[in-house]
Short mmCIF file of C-alpha atoms and ligand atoms in Angstrom, two decimals:
data_model
loop_
_atom_site.label_atom_id
_atom_site.label_comp_id
_atom_site.label_asym_id
_atom_site.label_seq_id
_atom_site.Cartn_x
_atom_site.Cartn_y
_atom_site.Cartn_z
CA MET O 1 -19.71 11.63 13.81
CA THR O 2 -20.21 11.29 10.06
CA THR O 3 -21.54 8.35 8.08
CA ALA O 4 -22.10 7.90 4.34
CA ALA O 5 -25.80 8.62 4.87
CA THR O 6 -25.32 11.96 6.61
CA ILE O 7 -22.21 13.63 5.17
CA THR O 8 -22.77 17.34 4.61
CA ALA O 9 -20.62 20.15 3.22
CA ASP O 10 -20.18 21.31 6.85
CA ASP O 11 -18.78 17.89 7.80
CA GLU O 12 -16.31 18.12 4.93
CA ARG O 13 -15.22 21.63 5.93
CA ARG O 14 -14.85 20.71 9.60
CA VAL O 15 -12.69 17.68 8.78
CA LEU O 16 -10.54 19.63 6.32
CA ASP O 17 -10.13 22.51 8.78
CA GLY O 18 -8.72 20.08 11.35
CA VAL O 19 -5.78 19.01 9.19
CA PRO O 20 -2.36 20.56 9.82
CA THR O 21 -1.00 21.79 6.48
CA GLY O 22 2.63 22.53 7.33
CA LEU O 23 5.77 20.40 7.48
CA LEU O 24 6.32 18.49 10.73
CA VAL O 25 9.94 19.05 11.71
CA GLY O 26 11.27 18.34 15.19
CA GLY O 27 7.77 18.41 16.71
CA THR O 28 6.77 21.75 15.17
CA TRP O 29 4.45 22.39 12.25
CA ARG O 30 6.11 24.96 10.03
CA ALA O 31 5.96 26.53 6.56
CA ALA O 32 8.17 25.39 3.69
CA LYS O 33 11.14 27.50 2.69
CA GLY O 34 9.79 30.61 0.95
CA GLY O 35 6.24 29.75 2.07
CA ALA O 36 5.53 27.62 -1.02
CA VAL O 37 2.34 25.52 -1.04
CA PHE O 38 0.64 23.12 -3.46
CA PRO O 39 -3.04 22.19 -3.83
CA VAL O 40 -4.69 18.89 -2.88
CA VAL O 41 -7.55 18.11 -5.25
CA ASP O 42 -10.80 16.13 -4.86
CA PRO O 43 -10.70 13.59 -7.73
CA ALA O 44 -14.50 13.42 -7.76
CA THR O 45 -14.89 17.12 -8.56
CA GLY O 46 -11.48 18.47 -9.59
CA GLU O 47 -11.83 21.13 -6.85
CA THR O 48 -9.08 22.15 -4.45
CA LEU O 49 -9.59 20.79 -0.93
CA ALA O 50 -6.58 22.36 0.81
CA GLU O 51 -3.13 23.77 0.23
CA VAL O 52 -0.17 22.15 1.97
CA ALA O 53 3.46 23.15 2.43
CA ASP O 54 5.66 22.45 -0.59
CA ALA O 55 9.04 21.40 0.81
CA ARG O 56 12.40 22.07 -0.83
CA GLU O 57 15.68 20.23 -0.32
CA GLU O 58 16.56 22.46 2.65
CA ASP O 59 13.32 21.52 4.44
CA ALA O 60 13.91 17.82 3.89
CA LEU O 61 17.44 18.06 5.26
CA ALA O 62 16.08 19.93 8.30
CA ALA O 63 13.62 17.06 8.83
CA LEU O 64 16.47 14.56 8.60
CA GLY O 65 18.48 16.66 11.07
CA ALA O 66 15.56 16.52 13.52
CA ALA O 67 15.31 12.73 13.12
CA VAL O 68 19.06 12.29 13.60
CA ALA O 69 19.09 14.51 16.70
CA VAL O 70 16.74 12.22 18.65
CA GLN O 71 17.78 8.84 17.20
CA GLU O 72 20.01 7.88 20.11
CA SER O 73 17.56 8.84 22.86
CA TRP O 74 14.67 7.19 21.01
CA ALA O 75 16.63 3.95 20.62
CA GLN O 76 17.07 3.99 24.41
CA ALA O 77 13.36 4.43 25.15
CA PRO O 78 11.99 1.30 26.84
CA PRO O 79 10.20 -1.00 24.36
CA ARG O 80 7.07 -0.87 26.52
CA GLU O 81 7.01 2.93 26.22
CA ARG O 82 7.23 2.69 22.44
CA ALA O 83 4.51 0.00 22.49
CA GLU O 84 2.17 2.14 24.54
CA ILE O 85 2.52 5.14 22.24
CA LEU O 86 1.51 2.94 19.31
CA ARG O 87 -1.35 1.46 21.28
CA ARG O 88 -2.67 4.92 22.23
CA ALA O 89 -2.41 6.03 18.59
CA TYR O 90 -4.34 2.89 17.56
CA GLU O 91 -7.12 3.79 20.02
CA THR O 92 -7.26 7.40 18.80
CA ILE O 93 -7.44 6.40 15.14
CA MET O 94 -10.31 4.02 15.90
CA ALA O 95 -12.09 6.69 17.95
CA ARG O 96 -11.85 9.06 14.96
CA VAL O 97 -12.53 6.51 12.24
CA ASP O 98 -15.41 8.47 10.72
CA ASP O 99 -13.50 11.73 10.33
CA LEU O 100 -10.37 10.01 9.04
CA ALA O 101 -12.45 8.01 6.55
CA LEU O 102 -14.14 11.15 5.27
CA LEU O 103 -10.79 12.90 4.88
CA MET O 104 -9.43 9.91 2.96
CA THR O 105 -12.43 9.80 0.64
CA LEU O 106 -12.11 13.51 -0.07
CA GLU O 107 -8.47 13.33 -1.11
CA MET O 108 -8.38 9.87 -2.72
CA GLY O 109 -11.92 9.20 -3.95
CA LYS O 110 -12.75 5.73 -2.61
CA PRO O 111 -16.23 5.28 -1.09
CA VAL O 112 -16.46 6.21 2.57
CA ALA O 113 -17.29 2.62 3.60
CA GLU O 114 -14.04 1.46 2.02
CA SER O 115 -12.12 4.32 3.61
CA ARG O 116 -13.42 3.17 7.00
CA GLY O 117 -12.01 -0.25 6.18
CA GLU O 118 -8.64 1.23 5.33
CA VAL O 119 -8.58 3.34 8.51
CA ALA O 120 -9.21 0.19 10.60
CA TYR O 121 -6.57 -1.72 8.59
CA ALA O 122 -4.10 1.16 9.05
CA ALA O 123 -4.75 1.34 12.80
CA GLU O 124 -4.24 -2.41 13.10
CA PHE O 125 -0.58 -2.01 12.07
CA PHE O 126 -0.10 0.17 15.16
CA ARG O 127 -1.82 -2.40 17.39
CA TRP O 128 0.16 -5.28 15.85
CA PHE O 129 3.53 -3.51 16.15
CA SER O 130 2.71 -2.28 19.66
CA GLU O 131 2.53 -5.98 20.49
CA GLU O 132 5.78 -6.72 18.64
CA ALA O 133 7.79 -3.90 20.27
CA SER O 134 8.35 -5.82 23.50
CA ARG O 135 9.33 -9.04 21.72
CA ILE O 136 12.55 -7.88 20.05
CA ALA O 137 15.11 -10.42 21.19
CA GLY O 138 18.61 -11.63 20.35
CA ARG O 139 20.39 -14.85 21.33
CA TYR O 140 23.24 -16.23 23.30
CA ALA O 141 25.36 -19.28 22.45
CA ARG O 142 28.68 -20.97 23.10
CA SER O 143 30.78 -21.35 19.99
CA PRO O 144 30.83 -24.95 18.69
CA ASP O 145 34.47 -25.41 19.72
CA GLY O 146 33.75 -24.05 23.20
CA GLY O 147 36.38 -21.34 22.69
CA SER O 148 34.11 -18.28 22.90
CA ARG O 149 30.72 -16.95 23.83
CA MET O 150 28.47 -15.34 21.23
CA LEU O 151 25.92 -12.68 21.98
CA VAL O 152 23.63 -11.50 19.19
CA MET O 153 21.61 -8.33 19.70
CA ARG O 154 18.97 -6.58 17.59
CA GLN O 155 19.17 -2.80 17.42
CA PRO O 156 17.29 -0.10 15.50
CA VAL O 157 18.65 0.54 12.00
CA GLY O 158 18.63 4.32 12.60
CA PRO O 159 17.01 7.24 10.79
CA CYS O 160 14.65 6.00 8.05
CA VAL O 161 13.20 7.67 4.98
CA LEU O 162 9.68 6.41 4.23
CA VAL O 163 8.09 7.21 0.85
CA THR O 164 4.43 6.24 0.31
CA PRO O 165 1.88 6.20 -2.59
CA TRP O 166 -1.57 7.77 -2.93
CA ASN O 167 -3.73 4.66 -3.24
CA PHE O 168 -3.84 3.75 0.48
CA PRO O 169 -3.14 7.16 2.05
CA LEU O 170 -3.09 5.98 5.69
CA ALA O 171 -2.25 2.26 5.67
CA MET O 172 0.88 2.53 3.53
CA GLY O 173 2.19 4.98 6.13
CA THR O 174 1.26 3.03 9.28
CA ARG O 175 2.64 -0.21 7.78
CA LYS O 176 6.08 1.47 7.84
CA ILE O 177 5.75 3.90 10.77
CA GLY O 178 4.44 1.17 13.12
CA PRO O 179 7.49 -1.11 12.88
CA ALA O 180 9.91 1.83 12.72
CA ILE O 181 8.56 3.21 16.02
CA ALA O 182 8.43 -0.26 17.59
CA ALA O 183 12.05 -0.91 16.61
CA GLY O 184 13.28 2.47 17.89
CA CYS O 185 13.98 4.19 14.56
CA THR O 186 13.37 7.84 13.78
CA ILE O 187 11.58 8.84 10.60
CA VAL O 188 11.32 11.25 7.71
CA LEU O 189 8.00 10.49 5.97
CA LYS O 190 7.24 11.73 2.47
CA PRO O 191 3.59 11.00 1.66
CA ALA O 192 2.22 11.11 -1.90
CA GLU O 193 1.55 14.53 -3.34
CA GLN O 194 -2.06 13.66 -4.24
CA THR O 195 -3.02 12.40 -0.76
CA PRO O 196 -0.93 14.07 1.97
CA LEU O 197 -3.82 14.99 4.28
CA SER O 198 -4.31 11.59 5.96
CA ALA O 199 -0.59 11.39 6.71
CA LEU O 200 -0.58 14.92 8.16
CA MET O 201 -3.47 14.00 10.48
CA LEU O 202 -1.47 10.97 11.58
CA GLY O 203 1.37 13.29 12.61
CA ASP O 204 -1.01 15.05 15.01
CA ILE O 205 -2.40 11.76 16.35
CA LEU O 206 1.04 10.35 17.13
CA ALA O 207 2.08 13.57 18.86
CA GLU O 208 -1.09 13.38 20.96
CA ALA O 209 -0.23 9.74 21.77
CA GLY O 210 3.05 10.94 23.28
CA LEU O 211 5.56 10.32 20.49
CA PRO O 212 8.60 12.43 21.37
CA GLU O 213 9.32 15.42 19.14
CA GLY O 214 11.56 14.63 16.18
CA VAL O 215 10.83 10.89 16.04
CA LEU O 216 8.34 11.40 13.18
CA ASN O 217 8.98 14.20 10.70
CA ILE O 218 6.69 14.75 7.70
CA VAL O 219 7.70 16.44 4.48
CA THR O 220 5.07 17.13 1.81
CA THR O 221 6.29 18.27 -1.58
CA SER O 222 5.43 18.62 -5.25
CA ARG O 223 9.10 18.01 -6.12
CA PRO O 224 9.71 14.44 -4.91
CA GLY O 225 12.91 13.92 -6.92
CA GLU O 226 14.53 17.13 -5.70
CA VAL O 227 13.60 16.50 -2.08
CA VAL O 228 14.18 12.76 -1.63
CA ALA O 229 17.50 12.38 -3.50
CA PRO O 230 19.58 14.58 -1.16
CA VAL O 231 18.16 12.84 1.92
CA LEU O 232 19.06 9.43 0.49
CA ALA O 233 22.55 10.72 -0.32
CA ASP O 234 23.08 12.03 3.23
CA SER O 235 25.32 9.71 5.22
CA ARG O 236 23.13 10.15 8.34
CA THR O 237 20.27 8.28 6.65
CA ARG O 238 20.35 4.52 7.32
CA LYS O 239 17.31 3.13 5.55
CA LEU O 240 14.81 3.68 2.73
CA SER O 241 11.39 2.03 2.81
CA PHE O 242 9.42 2.74 -0.36
CA THR O 243 5.96 1.78 -1.61
CA GLY O 244 5.02 2.78 -5.14
CA SER O 245 5.63 1.97 -8.76
CA THR O 246 8.39 -0.35 -9.92
CA GLU O 247 9.73 2.46 -12.12
CA VAL O 248 10.27 4.91 -9.24
CA GLY O 249 11.38 2.06 -6.95
CA ARG O 250 14.15 1.15 -9.37
CA LEU O 251 15.27 4.79 -9.52
CA LEU O 252 15.35 5.09 -5.71
CA LEU O 253 17.19 1.76 -5.33
CA GLY O 254 19.87 3.24 -7.57
CA GLN O 255 20.07 6.35 -5.37
CA ALA O 256 20.10 4.26 -2.19
CA SER O 257 22.98 2.17 -3.51
CA GLY O 258 25.28 5.22 -3.46
CA ASN O 259 24.89 5.37 0.33
CA LEU O 260 24.53 1.56 0.75
CA LEU O 261 21.19 2.00 2.53
CA ARG O 262 19.09 -0.83 3.87
CA THR O 263 16.04 -0.91 1.58
CA SER O 264 12.50 -2.27 1.61
CA MET O 265 10.62 -1.96 -1.68
CA GLU O 266 6.88 -2.63 -2.09
CA LEU O 267 6.35 -2.16 -5.82
CA GLY O 268 3.87 -2.77 -8.60
CA GLY O 269 1.84 -5.90 -9.27
CA ASN O 270 0.10 -7.75 -12.08
CA ALA O 271 -1.97 -10.31 -10.18
CA PRO O 272 -3.37 -13.31 -12.07
CA PHE O 273 -6.68 -14.76 -10.85
CA LEU O 274 -6.86 -18.45 -11.81
CA VAL O 275 -10.18 -20.30 -11.88
CA PHE O 276 -9.74 -24.07 -12.31
CA PRO O 277 -12.49 -26.36 -13.61
CA ASP O 278 -13.07 -27.77 -10.10
CA ALA O 279 -13.63 -24.29 -8.57
CA ASP O 280 -16.82 -23.25 -6.80
CA ILE O 281 -17.78 -20.70 -9.43
CA ASP O 282 -19.98 -18.55 -7.18
CA ALA O 283 -17.22 -18.32 -4.59
CA ALA O 284 -14.80 -17.43 -7.40
CA VAL O 285 -17.09 -14.63 -8.58
CA ASP O 286 -17.38 -13.29 -4.99
CA GLY O 287 -13.58 -13.38 -4.70
CA ALA O 288 -13.19 -11.75 -8.10
CA VAL O 289 -15.44 -8.83 -7.15
CA LEU O 290 -13.33 -8.22 -4.04
CA ALA O 291 -9.94 -8.75 -5.70
CA LYS O 292 -10.88 -6.55 -8.66
CA MET O 293 -13.04 -3.81 -7.20
CA ARG O 294 -11.42 -3.14 -3.82
CA ASN O 295 -10.04 0.39 -3.93
CA ILE O 296 -11.63 0.97 -7.39
CA GLY O 297 -9.06 -1.47 -8.80
CA GLU O 298 -6.28 0.93 -7.74
CA ALA O 299 -4.43 -1.58 -5.56
CA CYS O 300 -1.11 -3.32 -6.11
CA THR O 301 -2.96 -6.50 -5.09
CA ALA O 302 -5.84 -5.93 -7.57
CA ALA O 303 -6.60 -8.94 -9.76
CA ASN O 304 -5.19 -7.66 -13.04
CA ARG O 305 -6.17 -10.55 -15.30
CA PHE O 306 -8.53 -13.49 -15.00
CA HIS O 307 -7.43 -16.82 -16.46
CA VAL O 308 -10.46 -19.10 -16.42
CA HIS O 309 -10.73 -22.70 -17.60
CA GLY O 310 -12.45 -22.78 -21.00
CA ASN O 311 -15.43 -24.76 -19.64
CA LEU O 312 -16.28 -22.05 -17.08
CA ALA O 313 -15.22 -18.87 -18.87
CA GLU O 314 -18.58 -17.83 -20.29
CA GLU O 315 -20.53 -18.44 -17.08
CA PHE O 316 -17.81 -16.68 -15.05
CA ALA O 317 -17.82 -13.64 -17.39
CA ASP O 318 -21.61 -13.33 -17.30
CA LYS O 319 -21.85 -13.65 -13.51
CA LEU O 320 -18.98 -11.23 -12.91
CA ALA O 321 -20.42 -8.71 -15.39
CA GLU O 322 -23.82 -8.89 -13.68
CA ARG O 323 -22.23 -8.10 -10.30
CA LEU O 324 -20.00 -5.31 -11.59
CA ALA O 325 -22.71 -3.67 -13.70
CA ALA O 326 -24.89 -3.40 -10.56
CA MET O 327 -22.27 -1.41 -8.62
CA ARG O 328 -23.12 2.23 -8.12
CA VAL O 329 -20.51 4.73 -9.39
CA GLY O 330 -20.24 8.20 -7.85
CA ARG O 331 -18.58 10.55 -5.39
CA GLY O 332 -17.39 8.45 -2.47
CA THR O 333 -19.25 10.62 0.07
CA GLU O 334 -22.67 9.78 -1.41
CA PRO O 335 -24.77 7.03 0.19
CA GLY O 336 -24.68 3.67 -1.56
CA VAL O 337 -21.72 4.47 -3.83
CA GLU O 338 -19.43 1.46 -4.31
CA VAL O 339 -17.09 2.79 -7.02
CA GLY O 340 -15.43 6.22 -6.73
CA PRO O 341 -13.41 8.16 -9.31
CA LEU O 342 -9.92 7.23 -10.46
CA ILE O 343 -7.18 9.37 -8.99
CA ASP O 344 -6.58 11.69 -11.98
CA GLU O 345 -6.95 12.23 -15.72
CA ASP O 346 -3.71 10.36 -16.50
CA GLY O 347 -4.92 7.35 -14.54
CA ARG O 348 -8.22 7.32 -16.39
CA ASN O 349 -6.58 7.84 -19.80
CA LYS O 350 -4.33 4.86 -19.15
CA VAL O 351 -7.29 2.62 -18.28
CA SER O 352 -9.17 3.80 -21.41
CA ALA O 353 -6.17 3.15 -23.65
CA LEU O 354 -5.71 -0.38 -22.25
CA VAL O 355 -9.38 -1.21 -22.84
CA ARG O 356 -9.28 0.15 -26.41
CA ASP O 357 -6.14 -1.86 -27.12
CA ALA O 358 -7.81 -5.08 -25.87
CA VAL O 359 -10.89 -4.41 -28.01
CA ASP O 360 -8.62 -3.79 -31.02
CA HIS O 361 -7.11 -7.21 -30.29
CA GLY O 362 -10.55 -8.84 -30.44
CA ALA O 363 -11.87 -8.66 -26.86
CA ARG O 364 -15.65 -8.45 -26.33
CA VAL O 365 -17.00 -5.78 -23.94
CA VAL O 366 -19.48 -7.53 -21.61
CA THR O 367 -20.13 -4.41 -19.51
CA GLY O 368 -18.65 -0.89 -19.22
CA GLY O 369 -15.84 0.01 -21.59
CA GLU O 370 -16.07 3.81 -21.93
CA PRO O 371 -15.12 6.65 -19.53
CA LEU O 372 -18.10 8.38 -17.92
CA PRO O 373 -18.84 11.98 -19.01
CA GLY O 374 -18.94 14.96 -16.62
CA ALA O 375 -16.71 16.22 -13.82
CA GLY O 376 -14.33 13.89 -11.98
CA TYR O 377 -12.31 10.97 -13.30
CA PHE O 378 -14.96 8.25 -13.35
CA TYR O 379 -14.61 4.96 -15.23
CA PRO O 380 -17.33 2.29 -14.99
CA PRO O 381 -16.73 -1.30 -13.86
CA THR O 382 -15.81 -3.15 -17.04
CA VAL O 383 -15.63 -6.83 -18.01
CA LEU O 384 -13.86 -7.90 -21.20
CA ALA O 385 -14.20 -11.49 -22.46
CA GLY O 386 -12.04 -13.37 -24.95
CA VAL O 387 -8.99 -11.18 -24.30
CA GLY O 388 -6.16 -12.04 -26.71
CA ALA O 389 -2.62 -12.90 -25.68
CA GLY O 390 -1.14 -9.78 -27.30
CA SER O 391 -3.35 -7.34 -25.34
CA ARG O 392 -1.42 -4.85 -23.22
CA LEU O 393 -3.71 -5.15 -20.22
CA LEU O 394 -2.62 -8.76 -19.64
CA HIS O 395 0.96 -7.50 -19.20
CA GLU O 396 0.63 -4.01 -17.67
CA GLU O 397 -0.75 -2.92 -14.31
CA ILE O 398 -4.28 -1.60 -15.07
CA PHE O 399 -5.01 0.32 -11.83
CA GLY O 400 -8.72 0.63 -12.57
CA PRO O 401 -12.02 -1.28 -12.47
CA VAL O 402 -11.41 -3.44 -15.56
CA ALA O 403 -11.57 -7.24 -15.53
CA PRO O 404 -10.06 -8.91 -18.62
CA ILE O 405 -10.89 -12.60 -19.00
CA ALA O 406 -8.73 -15.04 -20.96
CA THR O 407 -9.05 -18.83 -21.06
CA PHE O 408 -6.71 -21.77 -20.49
CA ALA O 409 -6.95 -25.48 -21.28
CA ASP O 410 -4.91 -27.17 -18.53
CA GLU O 411 -2.92 -26.58 -15.34
CA ASP O 412 0.45 -26.14 -17.08
CA GLU O 413 -0.98 -23.49 -19.36
CA ALA O 414 -2.59 -21.66 -16.42
CA ILE O 415 0.71 -21.58 -14.53
CA ALA O 416 2.65 -20.51 -17.61
CA TRP O 417 0.19 -17.61 -18.05
CA ALA O 418 0.36 -16.68 -14.40
CA ASN O 419 4.17 -16.60 -14.27
CA ASP O 420 4.58 -14.82 -17.60
CA THR O 421 5.28 -11.39 -16.04
CA PRO O 422 8.20 -9.59 -14.44
CA TYR O 423 5.94 -8.95 -11.40
CA GLY O 424 5.37 -11.34 -8.50
CA LEU O 425 3.27 -9.76 -5.75
CA VAL O 426 0.11 -11.84 -5.39
CA ALA O 427 -1.78 -14.54 -7.32
CA TYR O 428 -5.31 -15.76 -6.65
CA VAL O 429 -6.21 -19.45 -7.09
CA TYR O 430 -9.71 -20.95 -7.06
CA THR O 431 -9.94 -24.74 -6.87
CA GLN O 432 -11.61 -27.21 -4.51
CA ASP O 433 -8.92 -29.85 -5.03
CA VAL O 434 -6.46 -29.56 -2.13
CA ASN O 435 -3.69 -31.34 -4.03
CA ARG O 436 -4.02 -28.97 -6.94
CA ALA O 437 -4.15 -26.02 -4.55
CA LEU O 438 -0.78 -26.88 -3.02
CA ARG O 439 0.82 -27.99 -6.30
CA VAL O 440 -0.16 -24.75 -8.04
CA SER O 441 0.79 -22.57 -5.05
CA GLU O 442 4.27 -24.11 -5.04
CA ARG O 443 4.78 -23.38 -8.72
CA LEU O 444 3.59 -19.76 -8.73
CA ASP O 445 6.40 -17.16 -8.61
CA TYR O 446 4.62 -14.84 -6.19
CA GLY O 447 5.20 -13.55 -2.67
CA MET O 448 1.55 -14.13 -1.69
CA ILE O 449 -1.26 -16.46 -2.79
CA GLY O 450 -4.98 -15.92 -2.19
CA LEU O 451 -6.32 -19.48 -2.08
CA ASN O 452 -10.09 -19.46 -2.57
CA ARG O 453 -9.94 -15.94 -1.16
CA GLY O 454 -9.95 -12.55 -2.89
CA LEU O 455 -8.17 -10.61 -0.14
CA VAL O 456 -4.72 -11.36 1.31
CA SER O 457 -3.80 -8.17 3.23
CA ASN O 458 -3.55 -8.69 6.99
CA PRO O 459 -1.29 -6.77 9.38
CA ALA O 460 -0.31 -10.03 11.08
CA ALA O 461 0.94 -11.57 7.80
CA PRO O 462 4.11 -10.88 5.79
CA PHE O 463 3.06 -8.70 2.84
CA GLY O 464 5.43 -8.42 -0.11
CA GLY O 465 6.48 -9.60 -3.52
CA VAL O 466 9.25 -11.23 -5.51
CA LYS O 467 10.84 -10.30 -8.87
CA HIS O 468 9.93 -6.73 -9.91
CA SER O 469 7.31 -6.45 -7.16
CA GLY O 470 9.87 -5.71 -4.51
CA LEU O 471 12.25 -6.59 -1.73
CA GLY O 472 11.43 -7.35 1.90
CA ARG O 473 8.16 -7.82 3.79
CA GLU O 474 5.82 -5.52 5.71
CA GLY O 475 3.57 -6.70 8.55
CA GLY O 476 3.70 -10.01 10.37
CA ILE O 477 6.57 -10.91 12.64
CA GLU O 478 8.82 -10.29 9.63
CA GLY O 479 7.87 -6.60 9.35
CA ILE O 480 9.96 -5.38 12.27
CA ASP O 481 13.11 -7.15 11.00
CA GLU O 482 13.29 -4.58 8.22
CA PHE O 483 13.95 -1.91 10.86
CA LEU O 484 16.47 -3.86 12.96
CA GLU O 485 20.19 -4.41 12.56
CA THR O 486 21.97 -7.48 13.93
CA LYS O 487 25.03 -6.99 16.13
CA TYR O 488 27.26 -9.88 17.19
CA ILE O 489 29.48 -9.61 20.25
CA ALA O 490 32.31 -12.14 20.63
CA MET O 491 33.44 -12.85 24.21
CA PRO O 492 35.95 -15.19 25.74
CA ALA O 493 34.62 -18.54 26.94
P1 LIG N 1 4.77 6.35 -7.62
O1 LIG N 1 4.51 7.29 -8.72
O2 LIG N 1 5.92 5.42 -7.74
O3 LIG N 1 4.89 7.24 -6.32
C1 LIG N 1 5.12 6.67 -5.04
C2 LIG N 1 5.80 7.69 -4.17
O4 LIG N 1 7.09 7.99 -4.73
C3 LIG N 1 5.06 9.02 -4.08
O5 LIG N 1 5.23 9.54 -2.79
C4 LIG N 1 5.79 9.86 -5.11
O6 LIG N 1 5.70 11.24 -4.91
C5 LIG N 1 7.21 9.40 -4.90
N1 LIG N 1 8.09 9.69 -6.02
C6 LIG N 1 7.76 9.81 -7.32
N2 LIG N 1 8.86 10.12 -8.05
C7 LIG N 1 9.90 10.20 -7.18
C8 LIG N 1 11.27 10.51 -7.31
N3 LIG N 1 11.83 10.79 -8.49
N4 LIG N 1 12.04 10.52 -6.20
C9 LIG N 1 11.49 10.25 -5.00
N5 LIG N 1 10.19 9.97 -4.80
C10 LIG N 1 9.40 9.94 -5.89
O7 LIG N 1 3.51 5.40 -7.33
P2 LIG N 1 2.01 5.84 -7.14
O8 LIG N 1 1.45 6.18 -8.48
O9 LIG N 1 1.88 6.84 -6.04
O10 LIG N 1 1.37 4.49 -6.58
C11 LIG N 1 0.94 3.48 -7.40
C12 LIG N 1 1.97 2.37 -7.50
O11 LIG N 1 2.27 1.90 -6.18
C13 LIG N 1 1.45 1.16 -8.25
O12 LIG N 1 2.42 0.66 -9.11
C14 LIG N 1 1.15 0.16 -7.12
O13 LIG N 1 1.20 -1.19 -7.54
C15 LIG N 1 2.23 0.49 -6.15
N6 LIG N 1 1.86 0.02 -4.81
C16 LIG N 1 2.51 -1.06 -4.30
C17 LIG N 1 2.15 -1.55 -3.06
C18 LIG N 1 2.85 -2.75 -2.49
O14 LIG N 1 2.73 -2.94 -1.28
N7 LIG N 1 3.57 -3.55 -3.26
C19 LIG N 1 1.14 -0.92 -2.32
C20 LIG N 1 0.50 0.18 -2.87
C21 LIG N 1 0.88 0.65 -4.12
P3 LIG N 1 4.56 12.07 -5.73
O15 LIG N 1 3.29 11.66 -5.11
O16 LIG N 1 4.90 13.49 -5.52
O17 LIG N 1 4.67 11.67 -7.17
#
């Protein structure tokens, strides 16, 4: 067992040594064609943690072949059997939470305490969908004219391609794999190149839980375009579920259209955080710390911009800056660290450029504001006050620990600010007036609202966005629908 207080180099080695590094195809771990590998790097040190198989097109098509081969038998497996596999996997993940959290911190950078939170969140999707597996139901009706009987059944969509990002290395996988398994679909999973290790461990855990060979296939690659496109073009594929940037999502939607695939797209965000004059300001600051700093700001749900009523803006900025400035920055394995490194140099350069642009447009740096020197991609928690309307960081996804604060004068202006974006994933609203809370929630063009709360994610709730933030929902009772097809059978009366 490892905790933040006791992590040693031996713990790190032991956890890394336990990760399979091949491709999972038809129940067997194997090398990529030609034996190619690519490195996985620790963003806190820049050092290589492991080398994993670097799949080519041929490997991905072999993985699809394995998924297709068992689709029919897997669809026939009793729902309870599928449920119990998920339940066992849930138990195993929770039993190994410390090792999985350490692995996640090593490859992604977030502090170990946060990684433990993600591991529990990820496992919860398996528990939730184990409970949903037995509740898939259709309906029966007489036609209104009495002339026929109608039977409606729900069946698995078929072989699915799941593509996931690096920021939540385990949960973005289980949020798709859980409902796919519960529904009776087979899978080709392509995890992110920067964080494949958590997903590879999951392959082992599901096999141990009794998942039949070929139901889950995992393809790691440094050539995502070359590997995913042919699988999406293959007529045996039935569905694409993607989480990542809007830019790549749009590209994959185009590819999926050629084969008329069912698609679920969880894309980028640009969450506004609105603080009305009747808000409890201390509760708003607590919520802001969570909504901004969770996952080092590298979350699609991260509060991207704070719109605060003019009367409260200065007090809010000072209190938020005090909290953020006190957060300890460092390697996520060190005790007491609350802010890890950003994922890579490009990510940090983007954050730096956005902050410089805001300052050029007149913003005042209350805390932070410059990248930290030394190894790793560290950027300090930063608060910017008086951010001008033309600043890029009000319009672009920041993906880092930067809180820009702008002001508004009235409710209409706050809503106009909030909706002035092509994105529509989540908005946060702080007010103690229940009428305002509902009125504002109705007018916000977002898939999710955090009302006096800085965290919305919950496996039992429908997660997803509108506009350029995506299509479909993950989690909740809605999540399994994405993996089911409706079949209508007409019968004589
Ligand atoms: P990304 O660059 O879009 O990558 C996501 C996944 O797509 C990765 O597995 C990536 O592989 C793969 N990919 C990249 N180019 C591809 C191509 N041409 N063909 C097929 N696959 C391709 O996003 P990211 O930087 O990993 O993640 C950050 C983004 O994800 C942010 O915009 C964030 O808001 C969004 N996100 C959304 C949600 C949500 O639920 N709405 C949740 C988490 C994150 P490589 O790793 O090899 O590049």
